[in-house]
Coordinates of C-alpha atoms in Angstrom, one line a residue:
G1 CA -0.1 0.3 0.1
C2 CA 0.8 3.7 0.0
N3 CA -0.6 5.3 3.1
P4 CA 1.2 3.2 6.0
P5 CA 0.0 2.1 8.8
A6 CA -3.3 1.4 7.2
N7 CA -2.2 0.8 3.6
D8 CA -5.7 0.3 2.5
R9 CA -4.7 2.4 -0.6
Y10 CA -2.7 1.8 -3.5
C11 CA -2.1 5.3 -5.2
P12 CA -2.6 3.9 -8.6
S13 CA -2.2 7.5 -10.0
N14 CA 1.0 8.5 -8.3
G15 CA 4.6 8.2 -9.8
V16 CA 6.9 5.4 -9.2
S17 CA 10.3 6.7 -7.6
R18 CA 13.2 4.8 -8.3
Q19 CA 13.4 3.3 -4.7
Q20 CA 10.2 2.3 -5.2
M21 CA 11.0 0.7 -8.3
A22 CA 13.8 -1.2 -6.7
S23 CA 11.5 -2.5 -4.0
F24 CA 8.8 -3.5 -6.8
L25 CA 11.7 -5.6 -8.4
V26 CA 13.4 -6.8 -5.4
R27 CA 10.2 -8.3 -4.3
A28 CA 9.1 -9.6 -7.8
L29 CA 12.3 -11.1 -8.2
G30 CA 12.8 -12.4 -5.1
L31 CA 16.2 -11.0 -4.4
P32 CA 17.6 -11.2 -1.1
P33 CA 18.3 -7.5 0.5
S34 CA 21.9 -6.4 0.7
S35 CA 24.1 -4.5 3.3
T36 CA 26.8 -3.6 0.7
D37 CA 26.8 0.4 0.6
F38 CA 26.6 1.4 -3.1
F39 CA 25.2 4.5 -3.0
T40 CA 25.7 7.6 -1.1
D41 CA 22.3 9.4 -1.4
D42 CA 19.9 6.5 -0.1
N43 CA 21.3 6.5 3.4
G44 CA 18.3 6.2 5.7
S45 CA 15.9 5.3 3.0
V46 CA 13.5 2.6 3.9
H47 CA 14.4 1.2 0.5
E48 CA 18.3 1.1 0.9
A49 CA 18.6 -2.6 1.5
N50 CA 16.4 -3.1 -1.7
I51 CA 18.4 -0.6 -3.6
N52 CA 21.7 -2.3 -3.0
A53 CA 20.0 -6.0 -3.8
L54 CA 19.6 -4.2 -7.2
A55 CA 22.9 -3.2 -7.4
V56 CA 24.3 -6.6 -6.6
A57 CA 22.4 -8.3 -9.5
G58 CA 23.6 -6.1 -11.9
I59 CA 19.9 -4.4 -12.5
T60 CA 21.3 -0.9 -11.6
A61 CA 24.7 1.1 -11.7
G62 CA 23.4 4.4 -10.5
C63 CA 22.4 7.6 -12.0
N64 CA 25.6 9.9 -11.9
P65 CA 27.9 8.5 -14.6
P66 CA 30.6 7.7 -14.5
A67 CA 31.3 7.9 -10.7
N68 CA 27.7 6.2 -10.3
D69 CA 27.9 6.7 -6.6
N70 CA 24.3 8.2 -6.5
Y71 CA 21.1 6.2 -6.9
C72 CA 18.7 9.5 -6.9
P73 CA 16.1 7.4 -5.0
T74 CA 13.2 10.0 -5.2
K75 CA 13.3 10.9 -9.1
T76 CA 10.4 9.4 -10.8
V77 CA 11.4 6.8 -13.1
T78 CA 10.3 7.2 -16.5
R79 CA 8.9 4.8 -19.0
G80 CA 12.3 4.4 -20.6
Q81 CA 14.2 4.1 -17.5
M82 CA 11.5 1.4 -16.8
A83 CA 12.1 -0.5 -19.8
A84 CA 15.9 -0.8 -18.9
F85 CA 15.1 -2.0 -15.4
L86 CA 12.6 -4.7 -16.4
V87 CA 15.1 -6.0 -19.6
R88 CA 17.8 -6.4 -17.0
A89 CA 15.6 -7.8 -14.3
F90 CA 13.8 -10.2 -16.6
G91 CA 16.3 -10.9 -19.2
Y92 CA 14.4 -9.9 -22.3
I93 CA 15.9 -10.0 -25.9
D94 CA 14.6 -8.4 -28.8
T95 CA 14.7 -11.1 -31.8
D96 CA 12.8 -9.0 -34.0
P97 CA 14.5 -6.5 -36.0
A98 CA 11.0 -4.3 -36.5
N99 CA 10.9 -0.9 -35.4
R100 CA 7.7 -0.5 -33.5
F101 CA 7.9 3.1 -32.0
T102 CA 8.5 6.2 -33.6
D103 CA 9.3 8.2 -30.7
D104 CA 12.0 6.3 -29.2
D105 CA 14.4 6.6 -32.2
G106 CA 17.8 7.9 -30.6
S107 CA 16.9 7.1 -27.2
I108 CA 19.3 5.1 -25.1
F109 CA 16.7 3.2 -24.1
E110 CA 15.6 2.3 -27.3
A111 CA 17.0 -1.4 -27.4
D112 CA 15.4 -1.8 -24.4
I113 CA 11.9 -0.4 -25.6
E114 CA 12.1 -2.9 -28.1
A115 CA 12.7 -5.8 -26.2
L116 CA 10.0 -4.8 -23.6
A117 CA 7.7 -4.9 -26.6
A118 CA 8.5 -7.9 -28.4
A119 CA 8.1 -10.0 -25.0
G120 CA 4.3 -8.5 -24.7
I121 CA 5.1 -6.2 -21.9
T122 CA 4.0 -3.2 -23.2
V123 CA 2.0 -2.2 -26.8
G124 CA 2.5 1.2 -26.8
C125 CA 1.1 4.8 -25.4
N126 CA -1.0 6.4 -28.2
P127 CA -4.0 3.9 -29.1
P128 CA -5.4 2.9 -31.4
A129 CA -2.0 3.2 -33.2
N130 CA 0.6 2.5 -30.6
D131 CA 3.5 3.6 -32.7
N132 CA 4.6 5.6 -29.5
Y133 CA 6.1 4.3 -26.4
C134 CA 6.4 8.0 -24.7
P135 CA 9.9 7.2 -22.9
G136 CA 10.1 10.2 -21.1
D137 CA 6.4 10.2 -19.4
P138 CA 6.6 9.1 -15.7
V139 CA 5.4 5.6 -14.9
L140 CA 2.3 5.4 -12.5
R141 CA 2.0 2.9 -9.8
S142 CA -1.1 1.5 -11.6
Q143 CA 0.9 0.9 -14.9
M144 CA 3.9 -0.5 -12.7
A145 CA 1.2 -3.4 -11.7
T146 CA 0.5 -4.1 -15.4
F147 CA 3.6 -4.3 -16.3
L148 CA 5.0 -6.6 -13.5
G149 CA 1.6 -8.7 -13.5
R150 CA 2.6 -9.4 -17.2
A151 CA 6.1 -10.0 -16.9
L152 CA 5.5 -12.4 -13.7
A153 CA 2.7 -14.1 -15.6
L154 CA 0.4 -13.4 -12.3
T155 CA -3.0 -14.6 -12.6
P156 CA -5.6 -11.8 -11.8
T157 CA -8.0 -11.7 -9.1
T158 CA -11.2 -10.0 -8.9
P159 CA -12.2 -8.0 -5.8
P160 CA -15.3 -8.9 -3.8
T161 CA -18.5 -7.7 -5.5
V162 CA -19.7 -4.3 -3.7
A163 CA -22.9 -3.6 -4.0
D164 CA -23.8 -0.1 -5.1
A165 CA -25.9 0.9 -2.4
N166 CA -22.6 0.7 -0.6
V167 CA -20.9 3.3 -2.6
A168 CA -21.4 6.8 -1.3
A169 CA -20.7 9.7 -4.2
I170 CA -18.8 12.3 -2.1
Y171 CA -18.0 15.4 -4.1
F172 CA -14.9 17.3 -4.2
I173 CA -12.8 19.6 -6.3
Y174 CA -11.2 18.0 -9.4
D175 CA -8.3 20.1 -10.4
Q176 CA -8.4 18.6 -14.1
P177 CA -6.9 21.6 -16.4
A178 CA -9.1 23.5 -19.0
N179 CA -11.2 26.0 -17.6
G180 CA -11.4 24.2 -14.0
P181 CA -11.3 23.0 -11.1
F182 CA -14.9 21.7 -10.7
L183 CA -17.2 19.5 -8.7
A184 CA -16.8 15.8 -9.1
P185 CA -17.5 12.7 -7.1
L186 CA -15.3 10.5 -5.4
A187 CA -16.3 6.8 -4.4
R188 CA -16.3 5.8 -0.6
Y189 CA -17.6 2.5 0.5
V190 CA -19.2 1.9 3.7
A191 CA -20.1 -1.4 5.1
A192 CA -23.8 -0.8 4.9
P193 CA -25.9 1.2 2.6
A194 CA -24.8 5.0 3.2
T195 CA -26.9 7.5 5.3
P196 CA -26.6 11.4 4.5
E197 CA -25.0 11.6 7.9
E198 CA -22.2 9.3 6.9
A199 CA -21.9 10.8 3.3
V200 CA -21.6 14.5 5.2
D201 CA -19.1 13.0 7.6
L202 CA -16.9 11.6 4.8
L203 CA -16.8 14.9 3.2
L204 CA -16.1 16.9 6.5
A205 CA -13.5 14.0 6.8
G206 CA -11.6 15.4 3.5
L207 CA -9.1 13.7 1.2
T208 CA -6.3 11.2 1.5
S209 CA -2.9 12.4 0.9
A210 CA -2.8 9.9 -2.3
E211 CA -5.8 11.6 -3.8
E212 CA -4.8 15.3 -3.2
N213 CA -1.4 14.4 -4.9
Q214 CA -2.4 12.6 -7.9
V215 CA -2.3 13.8 -11.1
P216 CA -4.8 15.6 -11.9
A217 CA -5.3 16.2 -7.8
F218 CA -8.6 16.2 -5.9
S219 CA -9.2 19.4 -3.4
S220 CA -11.7 20.4 -0.8
E221 CA -13.0 24.1 -0.2
V222 CA -14.8 22.6 3.1
P223 CA -12.7 24.1 6.2
P224 CA -11.0 20.9 8.1
T225 CA -12.7 22.1 11.4
T226 CA -16.2 21.7 10.2
T227 CA -17.9 19.1 12.4
R228 CA -21.7 18.1 11.9
N229 CA -24.2 19.0 14.8
G230 CA -26.8 16.1 15.1
P231 CA -28.7 14.4 12.6
I232 CA -29.9 15.4 9.0
D233 CA -33.8 16.0 9.2
V234 CA -34.8 14.9 5.6
A235 CA -38.6 15.8 4.8
A236 CA -40.4 16.1 1.4
G237 CA -36.9 16.4 -0.3
V238 CA -35.4 18.7 1.8
A239 CA -32.6 18.0 3.8
T240 CA -31.9 20.0 6.7
V241 CA -28.1 19.8 7.9
D242 CA -26.8 21.9 10.7
L243 CA -22.6 22.3 10.7
S244 CA -20.4 24.0 12.9
S245 CA -19.7 27.8 12.3
A246 CA -16.3 27.1 11.0
F247 CA -17.9 26.2 7.9
D248 CA -18.0 29.7 6.6
D249 CA -14.5 30.6 7.4
G250 CA -12.1 32.3 5.1
G251 CA -12.3 32.4 1.4
G252 CA -14.1 34.6 -1.6
S253 CA -17.0 33.9 -3.4
A254 CA -15.3 31.1 -5.5
T255 CA -14.6 29.1 -2.6
M256 CA -18.1 29.4 -1.0
F257 CA -19.6 28.4 -3.9
A258 CA -17.4 25.5 -3.9
R259 CA -18.0 24.5 -0.6
L260 CA -21.9 24.8 -0.7
G261 CA -21.7 23.0 -3.9
Q262 CA -19.9 19.9 -2.6
L263 CA -22.1 19.8 0.4
T264 CA -25.3 20.0 -1.8
Y265 CA -24.4 17.5 -4.3
T266 CA -22.8 15.1 -1.8
L267 CA -26.6 15.4 -0.3
A268 CA -28.4 15.2 -3.3
A269 CA -26.9 12.0 -4.3
F270 CA -29.5 10.5 -2.3
P271 CA -32.7 10.3 -4.1
A272 CA -34.7 11.4 -1.2
I273 CA -33.0 14.8 -1.3
D274 CA -33.4 17.5 -3.7
T275 CA -32.7 20.4 -1.5
V276 CA -30.3 21.5 1.3
M277 CA -30.8 23.9 4.0
L278 CA -27.9 25.0 6.1
E279 CA -27.9 25.6 9.9
L280 CA -24.5 26.9 11.6
D281 CA -24.4 26.0 15.5
G282 CA -28.2 25.4 15.0
I283 CA -29.1 28.9 13.2
P284 CA -30.6 29.0 10.0
V285 CA -28.5 30.4 7.1
T286 CA -29.8 32.7 4.8
S287 CA -27.1 35.0 3.7
F288 CA -23.9 32.7 3.8
S289 CA -20.5 34.1 4.9
G290 CA -19.1 37.6 4.1
E291 CA -19.7 36.9 0.5
G292 CA -23.4 37.4 1.4
I293 CA -24.4 34.4 -1.0
D294 CA -28.0 34.2 -1.0
I295 CA -29.2 30.6 -0.1
S296 CA -32.7 31.7 1.9
G297 CA -34.5 29.4 -0.5
G298 CA -32.1 26.5 -0.2
M299 CA -29.9 25.1 -2.6
D300 CA -30.4 22.4 -5.3
R301 CA -28.2 21.2 -8.0
D302 CA -29.5 23.6 -10.3
Y303 CA -28.4 26.4 -8.1
F304 CA -24.7 26.2 -9.1
L305 CA -25.1 25.9 -12.6
G306 CA -23.5 28.9 -14.0
T307 CA -21.6 29.7 -10.6
G308 CA -18.1 28.5 -12.1
V309 CA -18.3 25.3 -9.9
V310 CA -19.8 22.8 -12.4
S311 CA -18.3 21.6 -15.2
E312 CA -19.9 21.8 -19.0
N313 CA -19.6 17.7 -18.7
L314 CA -20.2 16.2 -15.4
V315 CA -20.1 12.7 -14.8
D316 CA -22.1 12.0 -11.6
S317 CA -22.2 8.0 -11.7
P318 CA -19.5 6.3 -11.8
A319 CA -17.7 8.1 -9.2
S320 CA -13.9 8.4 -9.5
W321 CA -12.3 5.2 -8.6
Q322 CA -15.5 3.3 -8.3
Y323 CA -15.3 -0.9 -9.0
V324 CA -17.8 -1.1 -12.2
E325 CA -19.0 -4.0 -14.1
S326 CA -19.8 -4.2 -17.7
P327 CA -22.0 -2.8 -18.8
I328 CA -21.2 0.4 -16.9
Q329 CA -24.2 2.6 -16.2
V330 CA -22.7 6.3 -16.5
T331 CA -25.2 9.6 -15.6
G332 CA -24.4 13.1 -15.7
I333 CA -25.0 16.6 -16.9
A334 CA -23.8 18.4 -19.8
R335 CA -24.1 21.7 -21.8
A336 CA -23.2 20.6 -25.3
F337 CA -23.7 22.2 -28.6
E338 CA -26.5 20.7 -30.1
A339 CA -26.6 18.4 -26.9
T340 CA -24.0 16.1 -28.5
V341 CA -21.5 14.5 -26.0
D342 CA -19.0 12.0 -26.9
W343 CA -17.4 9.6 -25.1
A344 CA -14.5 6.9 -24.7
L345 CA -13.4 4.0 -22.3
Y346 CA -9.5 3.2 -22.2
D347 CA -7.7 0.1 -20.3
S348 CA -4.8 0.6 -18.3
D349 CA -2.5 0.7 -21.3
G350 CA -4.4 3.6 -22.8
A351 CA -6.1 1.5 -25.6
Q352 CA -9.3 2.7 -26.4
L353 CA -12.0 -0.1 -25.5
I354 CA -15.2 1.5 -26.7
S355 CA -16.3 4.7 -27.8
G356 CA -19.6 6.5 -28.9
F357 CA -21.3 9.8 -28.2
V358 CA -25.3 10.4 -26.5
T359 CA -27.6 13.0 -26.9
A360 CA -28.6 14.9 -23.6
S361 CA -32.1 16.1 -22.7
T362 CA -31.3 19.5 -24.0
G363 CA -28.4 21.4 -25.5
A364 CA -26.3 24.5 -24.6
P365 CA -27.0 27.1 -23.5
D366 CA -28.6 24.8 -21.1
W367 CA -27.3 21.9 -19.0
G368 CA -29.1 18.5 -20.0
D369 CA -29.2 15.1 -18.8
F370 CA -27.4 11.9 -20.0
S371 CA -27.3 8.4 -19.7
I372 CA -24.9 6.1 -21.5
T373 CA -24.8 2.2 -21.0
I374 CA -21.1 1.2 -21.9
P375 CA -20.2 -2.7 -22.4
Y376 CA -16.6 -3.6 -22.1
T377 CA -14.6 -6.8 -22.2
V378 CA -11.0 -7.2 -19.9
D379 CA -9.1 -9.9 -18.9
E380 CA -8.1 -9.1 -15.5
L381 CA -8.8 -6.2 -12.9
Q382 CA -7.2 -2.9 -14.1
V383 CA -7.6 0.8 -13.9
G384 CA -9.8 2.3 -16.7
T385 CA -10.5 5.6 -17.8
L386 CA -13.6 7.4 -18.8
Q387 CA -13.7 10.5 -21.2
V388 CA -16.5 12.7 -21.9
W389 CA -16.1 15.5 -24.2
E390 CA -17.8 17.9 -26.9
T391 CA -16.4 17.7 -30.1
S392 CA -15.5 21.4 -31.5
A393 CA -17.5 22.4 -34.2
K394 CA -14.8 24.6 -35.5
D395 CA -12.0 22.3 -35.8
G396 CA -12.9 19.2 -34.4
S397 CA -10.7 19.2 -31.1
R398 CA -12.2 17.8 -28.0
T399 CA -13.4 20.8 -25.8
F400 CA -14.5 20.2 -22.2
L401 CA -12.5 16.8 -21.6
R402 CA -13.4 15.4 -18.4
E403 CA -11.6 12.1 -16.9
T404 CA -13.2 9.5 -14.3
V405 CA -10.9 7.2 -13.3
V406 CA -12.5 3.5 -12.4
W407 CA -11.4 0.1 -11.5
L408 CA -12.7 -2.1 -14.5
T409 CA -13.3 -5.6 -13.3
P410 CA -13.7 -8.4 -15.7

């Protein structure tokens, strides 16, 4: 895992450092740790013994030739470097003279990259052509798992099925580029069907360091000192939630709208809730914060359209990092020209599994609802990416592109 001591997260979107790569390979190959100190810059690292084990096995020689007395343990491994690590570790040989990739010509790692492809460990990085390898791109932990799984011929395992009722969609701020950041749901799994109180508590608990540091990252505008006061009253579609006064601390209007949006969209994910009324320490709020935001009539999802916190393409389900099965039931809203929303699903290698388009219930300048049923086939549990966008009528480019990362189950 990546979040000791709990270690209940893997951080699949984080890059792999050189010291982490050492531990991955030593465990995969069953190499004995070594106490021989080859490098001066890894002293005190929890990975030091594994780094030395790699050096003993001849899998690494260091990072500062000709001295090579440094390992650069905290530097992120590139795809080119990873190819060299794996070829040395597993002894791959390229017996096919074909030049599979166009972007590694002249790279010091070209021979290793071609050997890796010949062994079936990589297929490329630009589907469907897959004539590029992207040797300078960082290796993500999810990709590393896939590469090692293939190299070791591991048998994929499928996690226990988790009922949709036990997934709580908690809305945070997704810092994806292009006109963002915007509201987006993150999946939180709970032991029993989630309650509104539990969902709000999960929102107030905030994000893990992995979620804050992934690329793109999630963030939250909810003050971490905010607490919930008592149960949430739900009647006739209206949820009344009482929070501590810390909820309106600091920030400008954009921050405040994002904060209120996180709360409202998290609660509105429950079918019984349409509108949210806010109280702070038992006092009903009609004008929120020093920005004087009028919430006297309550807040529903539509209240936030046009405030800058809702994307032109918002996928409400599945939530990010949710386990899905085929066919995926996708729902969301979009403000798209002629109501046309394009979509595609990619596997962990970036290969496109399926694509298409859907017509929302109404087109721009309004937001319309959309629903998509997406069948797919994969052989093993892996990270997938759902992309939703609007195709530019001017030049055919993808505009307002939004990505949702999910776990694809076989």
